[in-house]
Structure formats: C-alpha cells, structure tokens
Tab-separated table of C-alpha atoms in Angstrom:
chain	number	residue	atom	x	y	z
A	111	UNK	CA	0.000	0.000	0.000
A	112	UNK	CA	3.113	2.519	0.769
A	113	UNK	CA	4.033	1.953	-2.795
A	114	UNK	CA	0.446	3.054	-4.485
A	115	UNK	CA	-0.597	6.811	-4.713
A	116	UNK	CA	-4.037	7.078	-2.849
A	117	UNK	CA	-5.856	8.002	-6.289
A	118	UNK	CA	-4.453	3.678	-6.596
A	119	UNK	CA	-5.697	2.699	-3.062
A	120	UNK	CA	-8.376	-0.083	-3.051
A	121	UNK	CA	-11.919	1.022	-1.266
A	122	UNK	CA	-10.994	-1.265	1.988
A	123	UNK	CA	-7.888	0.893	2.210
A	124	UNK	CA	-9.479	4.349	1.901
A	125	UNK	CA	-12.655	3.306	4.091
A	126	UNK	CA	-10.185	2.189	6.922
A	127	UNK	CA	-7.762	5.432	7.382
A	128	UNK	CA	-11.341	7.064	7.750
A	129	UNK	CA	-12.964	4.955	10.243
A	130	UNK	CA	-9.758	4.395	12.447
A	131	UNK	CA	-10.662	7.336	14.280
A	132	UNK	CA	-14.363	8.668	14.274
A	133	UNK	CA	-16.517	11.169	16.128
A	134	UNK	CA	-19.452	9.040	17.323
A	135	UNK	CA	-21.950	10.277	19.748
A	136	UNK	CA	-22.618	13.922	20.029
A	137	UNK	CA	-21.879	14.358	24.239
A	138	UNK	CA	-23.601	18.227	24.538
A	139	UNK	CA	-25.258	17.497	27.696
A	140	UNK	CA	-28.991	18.816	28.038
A	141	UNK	CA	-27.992	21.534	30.490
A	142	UNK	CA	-24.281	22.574	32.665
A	143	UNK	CA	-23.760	22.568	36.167
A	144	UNK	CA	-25.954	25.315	38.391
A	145	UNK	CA	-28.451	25.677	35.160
A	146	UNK	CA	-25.350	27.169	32.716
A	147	UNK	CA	-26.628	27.878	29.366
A	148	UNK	CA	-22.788	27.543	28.367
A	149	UNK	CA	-19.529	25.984	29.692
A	150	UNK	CA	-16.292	27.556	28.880
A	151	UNK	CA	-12.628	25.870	28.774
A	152	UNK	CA	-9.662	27.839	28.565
A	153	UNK	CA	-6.671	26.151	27.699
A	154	UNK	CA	-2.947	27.240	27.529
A	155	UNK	CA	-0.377	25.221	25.532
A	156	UNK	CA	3.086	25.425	27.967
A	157	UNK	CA	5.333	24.918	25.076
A	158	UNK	CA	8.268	27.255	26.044
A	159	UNK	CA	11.512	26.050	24.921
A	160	UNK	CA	10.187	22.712	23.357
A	161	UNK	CA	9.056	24.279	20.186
A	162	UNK	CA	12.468	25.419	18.992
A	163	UNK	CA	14.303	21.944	20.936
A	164	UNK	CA	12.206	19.535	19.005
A	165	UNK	CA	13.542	21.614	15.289
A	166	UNK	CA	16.871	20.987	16.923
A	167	UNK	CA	17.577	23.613	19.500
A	168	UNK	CA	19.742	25.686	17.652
A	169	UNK	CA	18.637	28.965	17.908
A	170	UNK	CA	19.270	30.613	21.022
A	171	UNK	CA	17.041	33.226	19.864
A	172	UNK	CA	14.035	31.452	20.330
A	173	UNK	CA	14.789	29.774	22.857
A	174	UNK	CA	14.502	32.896	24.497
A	175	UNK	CA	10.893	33.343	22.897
A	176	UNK	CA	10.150	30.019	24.984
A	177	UNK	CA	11.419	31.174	27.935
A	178	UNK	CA	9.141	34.434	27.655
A	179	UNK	CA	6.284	31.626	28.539
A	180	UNK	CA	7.920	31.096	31.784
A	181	UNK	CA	9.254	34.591	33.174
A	182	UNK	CA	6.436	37.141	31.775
A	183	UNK	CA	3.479	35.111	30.354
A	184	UNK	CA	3.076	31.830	33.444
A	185	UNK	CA	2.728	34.545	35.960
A	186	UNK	CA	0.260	37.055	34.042
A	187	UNK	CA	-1.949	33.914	33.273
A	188	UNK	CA	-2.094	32.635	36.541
A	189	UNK	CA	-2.433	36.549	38.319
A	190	UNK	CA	-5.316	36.871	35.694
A	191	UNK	CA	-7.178	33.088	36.711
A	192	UNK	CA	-6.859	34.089	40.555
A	193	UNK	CA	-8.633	37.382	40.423
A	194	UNK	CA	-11.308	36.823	37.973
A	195	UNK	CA	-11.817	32.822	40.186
A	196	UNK	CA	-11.796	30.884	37.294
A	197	UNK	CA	-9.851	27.275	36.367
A	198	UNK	CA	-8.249	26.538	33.845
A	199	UNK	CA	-6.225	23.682	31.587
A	200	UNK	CA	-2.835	23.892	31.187
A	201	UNK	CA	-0.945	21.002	28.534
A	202	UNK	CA	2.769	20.468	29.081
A	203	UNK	CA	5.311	18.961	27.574
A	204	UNK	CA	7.060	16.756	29.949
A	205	UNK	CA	10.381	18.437	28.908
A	206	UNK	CA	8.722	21.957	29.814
A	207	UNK	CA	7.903	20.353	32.854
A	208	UNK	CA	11.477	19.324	33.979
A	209	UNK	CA	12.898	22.647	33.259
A	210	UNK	CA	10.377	24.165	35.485
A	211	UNK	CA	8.738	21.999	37.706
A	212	UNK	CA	8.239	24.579	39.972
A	213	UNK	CA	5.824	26.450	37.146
A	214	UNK	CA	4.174	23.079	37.505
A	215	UNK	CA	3.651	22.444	41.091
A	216	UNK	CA	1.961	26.068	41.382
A	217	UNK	CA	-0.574	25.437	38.510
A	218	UNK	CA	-1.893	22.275	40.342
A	219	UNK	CA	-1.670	23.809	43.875
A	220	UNK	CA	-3.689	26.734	42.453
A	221	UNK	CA	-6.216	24.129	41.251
A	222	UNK	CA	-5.515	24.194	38.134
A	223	UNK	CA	-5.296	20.942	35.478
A	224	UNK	CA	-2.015	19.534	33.732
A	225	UNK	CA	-2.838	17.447	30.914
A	226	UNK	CA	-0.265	16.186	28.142
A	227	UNK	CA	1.228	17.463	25.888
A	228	UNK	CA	4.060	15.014	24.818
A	229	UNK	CA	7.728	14.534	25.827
A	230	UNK	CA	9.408	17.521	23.607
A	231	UNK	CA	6.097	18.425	21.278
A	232	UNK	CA	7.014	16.305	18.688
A	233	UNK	CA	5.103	15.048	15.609
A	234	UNK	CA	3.413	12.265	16.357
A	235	UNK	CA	2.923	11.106	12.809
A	236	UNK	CA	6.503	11.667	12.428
A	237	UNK	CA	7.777	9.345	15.319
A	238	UNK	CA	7.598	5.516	15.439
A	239	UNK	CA	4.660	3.859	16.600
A	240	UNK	CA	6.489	1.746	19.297
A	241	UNK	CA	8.546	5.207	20.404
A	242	UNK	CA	5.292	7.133	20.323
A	243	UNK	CA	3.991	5.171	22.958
A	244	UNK	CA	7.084	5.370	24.777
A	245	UNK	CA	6.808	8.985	24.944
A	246	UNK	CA	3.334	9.383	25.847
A	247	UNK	CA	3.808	6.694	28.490
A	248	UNK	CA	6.935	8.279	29.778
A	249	UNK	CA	5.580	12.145	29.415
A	250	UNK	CA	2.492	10.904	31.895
A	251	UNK	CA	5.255	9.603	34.488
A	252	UNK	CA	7.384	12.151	34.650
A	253	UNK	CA	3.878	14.932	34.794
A	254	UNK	CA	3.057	12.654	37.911
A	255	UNK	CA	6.350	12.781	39.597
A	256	UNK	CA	6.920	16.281	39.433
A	257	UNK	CA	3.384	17.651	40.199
A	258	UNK	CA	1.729	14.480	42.324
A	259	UNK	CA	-1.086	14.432	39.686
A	260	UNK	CA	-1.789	11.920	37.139
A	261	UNK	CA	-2.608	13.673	33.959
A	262	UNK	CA	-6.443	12.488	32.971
A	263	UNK	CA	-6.553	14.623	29.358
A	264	UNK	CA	-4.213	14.960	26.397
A	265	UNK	CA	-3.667	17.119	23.745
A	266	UNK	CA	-1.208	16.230	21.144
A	267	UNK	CA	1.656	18.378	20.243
A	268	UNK	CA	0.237	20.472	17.276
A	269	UNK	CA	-2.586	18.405	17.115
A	270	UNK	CA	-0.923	16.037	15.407
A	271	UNK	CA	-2.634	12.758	15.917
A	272	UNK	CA	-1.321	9.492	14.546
A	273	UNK	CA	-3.247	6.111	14.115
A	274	UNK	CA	-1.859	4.978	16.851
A	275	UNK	CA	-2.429	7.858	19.409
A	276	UNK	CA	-5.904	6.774	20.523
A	277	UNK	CA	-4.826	3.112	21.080
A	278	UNK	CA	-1.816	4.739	23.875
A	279	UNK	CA	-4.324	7.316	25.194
A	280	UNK	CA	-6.569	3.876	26.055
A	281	UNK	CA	-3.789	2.223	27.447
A	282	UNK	CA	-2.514	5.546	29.584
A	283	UNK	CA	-6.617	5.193	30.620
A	284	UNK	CA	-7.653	9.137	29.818
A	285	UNK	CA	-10.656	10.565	30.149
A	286	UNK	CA	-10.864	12.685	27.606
A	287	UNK	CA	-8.433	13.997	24.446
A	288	UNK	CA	-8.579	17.475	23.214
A	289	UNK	CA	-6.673	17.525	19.625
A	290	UNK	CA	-9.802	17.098	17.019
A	291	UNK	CA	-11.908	18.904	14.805
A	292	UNK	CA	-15.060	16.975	14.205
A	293	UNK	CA	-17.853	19.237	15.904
A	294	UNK	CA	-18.108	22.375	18.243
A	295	UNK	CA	-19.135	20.123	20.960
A	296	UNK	CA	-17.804	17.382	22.984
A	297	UNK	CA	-18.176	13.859	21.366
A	298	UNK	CA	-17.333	10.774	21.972
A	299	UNK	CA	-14.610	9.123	20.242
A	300	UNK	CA	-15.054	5.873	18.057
A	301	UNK	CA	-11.622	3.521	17.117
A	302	UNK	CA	-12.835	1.362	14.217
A	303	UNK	CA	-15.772	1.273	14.395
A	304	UNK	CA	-16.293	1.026	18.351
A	305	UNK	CA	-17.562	3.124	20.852
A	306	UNK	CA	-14.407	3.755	23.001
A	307	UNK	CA	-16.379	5.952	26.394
A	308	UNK	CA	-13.665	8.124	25.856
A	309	UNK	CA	-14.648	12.214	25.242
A	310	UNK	CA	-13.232	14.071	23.002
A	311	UNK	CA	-13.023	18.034	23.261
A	312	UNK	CA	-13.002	19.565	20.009
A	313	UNK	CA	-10.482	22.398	18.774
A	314	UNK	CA	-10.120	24.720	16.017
A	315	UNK	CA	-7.816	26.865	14.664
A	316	UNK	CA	-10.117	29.264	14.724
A	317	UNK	CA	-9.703	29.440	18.510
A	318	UNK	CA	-6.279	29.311	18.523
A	319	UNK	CA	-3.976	32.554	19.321
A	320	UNK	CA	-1.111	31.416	17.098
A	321	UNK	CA	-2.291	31.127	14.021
A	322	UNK	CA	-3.022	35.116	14.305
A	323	UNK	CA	0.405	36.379	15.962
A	324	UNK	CA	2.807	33.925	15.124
A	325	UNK	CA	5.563	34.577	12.375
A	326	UNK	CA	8.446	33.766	10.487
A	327	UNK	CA	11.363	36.230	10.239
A	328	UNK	CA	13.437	34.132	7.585
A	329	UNK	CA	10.238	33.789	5.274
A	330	UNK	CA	9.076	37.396	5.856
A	331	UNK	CA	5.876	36.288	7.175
A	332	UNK	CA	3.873	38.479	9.679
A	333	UNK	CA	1.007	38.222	11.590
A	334	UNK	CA	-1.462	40.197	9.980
A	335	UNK	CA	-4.549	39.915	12.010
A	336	UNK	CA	-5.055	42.759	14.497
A	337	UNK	CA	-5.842	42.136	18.050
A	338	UNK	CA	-9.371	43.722	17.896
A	339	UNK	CA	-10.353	41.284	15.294
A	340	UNK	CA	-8.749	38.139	16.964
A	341	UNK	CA	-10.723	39.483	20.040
A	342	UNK	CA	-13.825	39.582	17.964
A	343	UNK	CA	-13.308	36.155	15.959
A	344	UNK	CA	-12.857	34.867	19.844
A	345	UNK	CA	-15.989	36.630	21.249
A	346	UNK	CA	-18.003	35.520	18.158
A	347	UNK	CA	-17.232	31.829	18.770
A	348	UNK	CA	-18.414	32.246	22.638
A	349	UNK	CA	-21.765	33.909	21.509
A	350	UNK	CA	-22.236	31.177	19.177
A	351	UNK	CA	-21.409	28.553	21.774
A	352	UNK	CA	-23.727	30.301	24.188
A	353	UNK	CA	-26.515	30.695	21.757
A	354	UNK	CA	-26.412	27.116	21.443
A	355	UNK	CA	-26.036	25.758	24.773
A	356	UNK	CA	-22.491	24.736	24.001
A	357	UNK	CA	-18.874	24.421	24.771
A	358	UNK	CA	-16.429	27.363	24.388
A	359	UNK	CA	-12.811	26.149	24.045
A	360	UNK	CA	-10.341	28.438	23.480
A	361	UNK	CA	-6.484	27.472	23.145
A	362	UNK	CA	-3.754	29.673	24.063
A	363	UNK	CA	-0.217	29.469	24.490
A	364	UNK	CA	1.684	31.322	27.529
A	365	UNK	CA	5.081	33.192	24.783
A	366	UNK	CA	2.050	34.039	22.196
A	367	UNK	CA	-1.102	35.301	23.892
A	368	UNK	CA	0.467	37.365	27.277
A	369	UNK	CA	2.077	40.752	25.742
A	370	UNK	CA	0.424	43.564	26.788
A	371	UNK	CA	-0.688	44.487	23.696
A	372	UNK	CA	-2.377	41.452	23.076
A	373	UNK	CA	-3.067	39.330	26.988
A	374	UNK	CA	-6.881	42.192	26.879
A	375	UNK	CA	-8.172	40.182	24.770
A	376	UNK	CA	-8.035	37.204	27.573
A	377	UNK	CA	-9.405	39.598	30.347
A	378	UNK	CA	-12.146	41.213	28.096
A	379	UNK	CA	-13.378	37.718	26.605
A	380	UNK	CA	-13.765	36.334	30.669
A	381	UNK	CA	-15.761	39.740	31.603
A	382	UNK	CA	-17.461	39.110	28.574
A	383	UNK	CA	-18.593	36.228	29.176
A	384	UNK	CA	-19.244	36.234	33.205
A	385	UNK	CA	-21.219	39.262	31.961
A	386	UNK	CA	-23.624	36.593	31.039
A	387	UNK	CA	-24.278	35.499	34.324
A	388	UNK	CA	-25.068	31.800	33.624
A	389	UNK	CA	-21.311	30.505	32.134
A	390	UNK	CA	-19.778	27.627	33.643
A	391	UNK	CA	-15.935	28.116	33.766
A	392	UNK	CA	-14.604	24.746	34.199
A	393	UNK	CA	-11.194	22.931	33.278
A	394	UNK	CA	-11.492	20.315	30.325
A	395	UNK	CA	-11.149	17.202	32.842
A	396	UNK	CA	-14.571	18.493	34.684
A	397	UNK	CA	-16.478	19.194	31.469
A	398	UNK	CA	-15.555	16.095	30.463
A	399	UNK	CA	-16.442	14.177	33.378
A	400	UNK	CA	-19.519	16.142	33.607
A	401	UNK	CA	-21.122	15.103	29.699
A	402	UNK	CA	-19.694	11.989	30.632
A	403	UNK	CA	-21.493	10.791	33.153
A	404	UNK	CA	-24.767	12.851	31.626
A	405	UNK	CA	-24.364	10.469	28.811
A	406	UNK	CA	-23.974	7.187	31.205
A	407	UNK	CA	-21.089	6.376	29.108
C-alpha cells in the first residue's frame, strides 16, 4: 500500500484510514452545572523552549521566545485566573515540565489541570509507533512525579494525531483527548468502528492565538490579524457557543497570547462572558467528566 498513490488505493484501504478514528456520539449534555446555558474551557499550551528543541535547538534566539512563557506570560496567566476565580487547563510537555517543575507544582496547587502534551512536542505522525507510545507513556510519568497528579486529558503536540495515538491514550486510561476537529461540541470518540467511552473536546484553529500572531522572520511572514479582530473572531465563537447551549474552548499558548498588547483580549473575553451570568468556567477534565457521566457512558 506505501508503494500506491491514494488516487491507486483499493476502497478497503481508503474506508479504513477514515474509520480508524471517528466522532461518534454527540456528548452536549442537556444543560451545565448550576443551570449554565454555556460551559467555557480555557486552555494554555506550555510549550516554552520545546518548540524550537524539538527543530533541533539551535537557535538561542528562540529559545529565548520560549522562555518568555515562563518569566512574563506563566505569571500574568495565573495573576489573571486568581482574580477573575476561574480554572483553567494547562498542557505540558514533559520536557517543559522538567525545566520548570516549579511552574508546575503552582498550577496544580492553584487548582488548576495539567494534561499532556508530549515529551518535547514532537510530531506524532513523524515518530515511530512503538517510540510514540514510549513517549506518551513516559511524558504521563514524569507529569506525575513532578506535580503528584496523574494527567487524565491529552492534547497532542500540534494536534498532530497518529493512528496509533488513541490506542496509547486507552492504554494511559484518559478521560478525555482534546486535539480534534469533528464538531463544536464534545463527542465521543469511536476507534474502528467502536464506541471507546472516551470524550473528546473539540479544537479549532479558529480558537487558537497562534495562528493570528505567530511569524516567520526568515520567510518574511507576519502576523497580519489585528488584536481587535482576533478578540472579535474569539468573542463571536463564545456567543455562538452560548446561543447554542455549548462548549467554548479556546487554546492559548503562555510566549504568544500574554504581551500587553495582546493578553486584553483574555481579560475582556472572561468579563465578557461572566457578563452573562449563567457561564460555567470549568477545566477540560470536569467538562468532560460532567457530559460523561450525563451520557452514562
């Protein structure tokens, strides 16, 4: 099969990279906690240095970007979730982890969520299957040493997810994953054809901060959307999700999101959306504990 183009693949072939991984039952849940027309999930992506150490590590430059995450944009986030009372998700590499465990230890003492984010946010498609389970297994180890917390959630580096990644997130026992795309609301996931129990917690780009600010000096590529229209892309998605009765999830990375030019659009999206009065902030592990035991899974 390597050897054929996929315009030569066979109909068994084509049919079974599809239903490897499926979205199966829809898991919206018929109301939130404390009658919430809307639950909201704010995520933050703890890359720092991994980023530039899984390319190779050779520029100290952004290295330096990474380590922004740590010294400015860690501490803003976290000032930010105390006063407004909120939790949130953060996913970590395991490597981010051991360079600052301490970073670590304070998001789970301020009750906060870890979940993982692989050993040095590699490409999952792009590492062997045997090794990929290695590093999942290993990343969820080391997460537990350092913090005392097993991790119960995953997101994939990138969102790159291979077709082997659900079979190790079984094995690891997770609740939930958070790295697809097939709806706005949480699902459950389906491995060839069979109900798995496990939830998934769909992304988007959409609701991502770095595909707006992010650039590339060497290919003279700059961001080019404003922060008043990333703020309303952002607030657009919540009053859909609200309208609906849905989830919000947002993802956000710690050296992208925090500048001061750009971290209002964090604090203005939370007022707007406590403004509501009946939005359930929650971490991703409780949402998806919540819709699944609503669904009896």
């Amino acid at each position: 099969m390597d050897d054929l183009e996929p315009w030569q693949w066979s109909e068994e072939t084509w049919r079974g990279k599809v239903e490897r991984v499926r979205a199966g039952r829809n898991l919206k849940p018929k109301s939130w906690p404390g009658g919430a027309r809307c639950a909201v999930a704010l995520s933050f992506d703890v890359d720092h240095e991994t980023n530039e150490l899984r390319d190779g590590g050779k520029s100290v430059g952004r290295l330096s970007w990474g380590q922004y995450g740590n010294r400015a944009g860690m501490p803003r986030i976290l000032s930010m979730l105390a006063k407004e009372d909120i939790k949130a998700s953060f996913f970590v590499p395991a490597v981010t982890a051991l360079l600052y465990p301490d970073e670590q230890r304070r998001v789970v003492a301020e009750g906060h969520e870890i979940g993982l984010h692989g050993w040095i946010h590699e490409v999952n498609t792009a590492v062997p299957p045997d090794k990929e389970r290695e590093l999942h297994l290993r990343s969820a180890d080391t997460l537990e040493r350092i913090t005392g917390v097993r991790p119960v959630g995953m997101r994939t580096p990138s969102w790159d997810f291979s077709e082997v990644t659900l079979a190790v997130e079984r094995e690891l026992g997770l609740l939930y994953d958070s790295s697809l795309f097939a709806d706005d609301d949480p699902y459950e996931l389906i491995e060839n054809g069979e109900p798995t129990g496990m939830v998934e917690l769909p992304v988007e780009w959409i609701r991502d901060d770095a595909v707006y600010f992010n650039m590339n000096r060497f290919q003279a590529l700059r961001p080019y959307t404003p922060p008043e229209a990333v703020f309303d892309i952002f607030r657009r998605e919540f009053d859909g999700a609200y309208e609906d009765g849905g989830l919000f999830l947002l993802t956000m990375h710690p050296h992208v999101i925090t500048y001061r030019s750009r971290f209002w659009i964090v604090e203005e999206l939370v007022r707007h959306a406590k403004g509501k009065g009946d939005v359930w902030f929650a971490t991703h592990a409780e949402i998806a504990a919540y819709v699944k035991a609503q669904a009896e899974l």
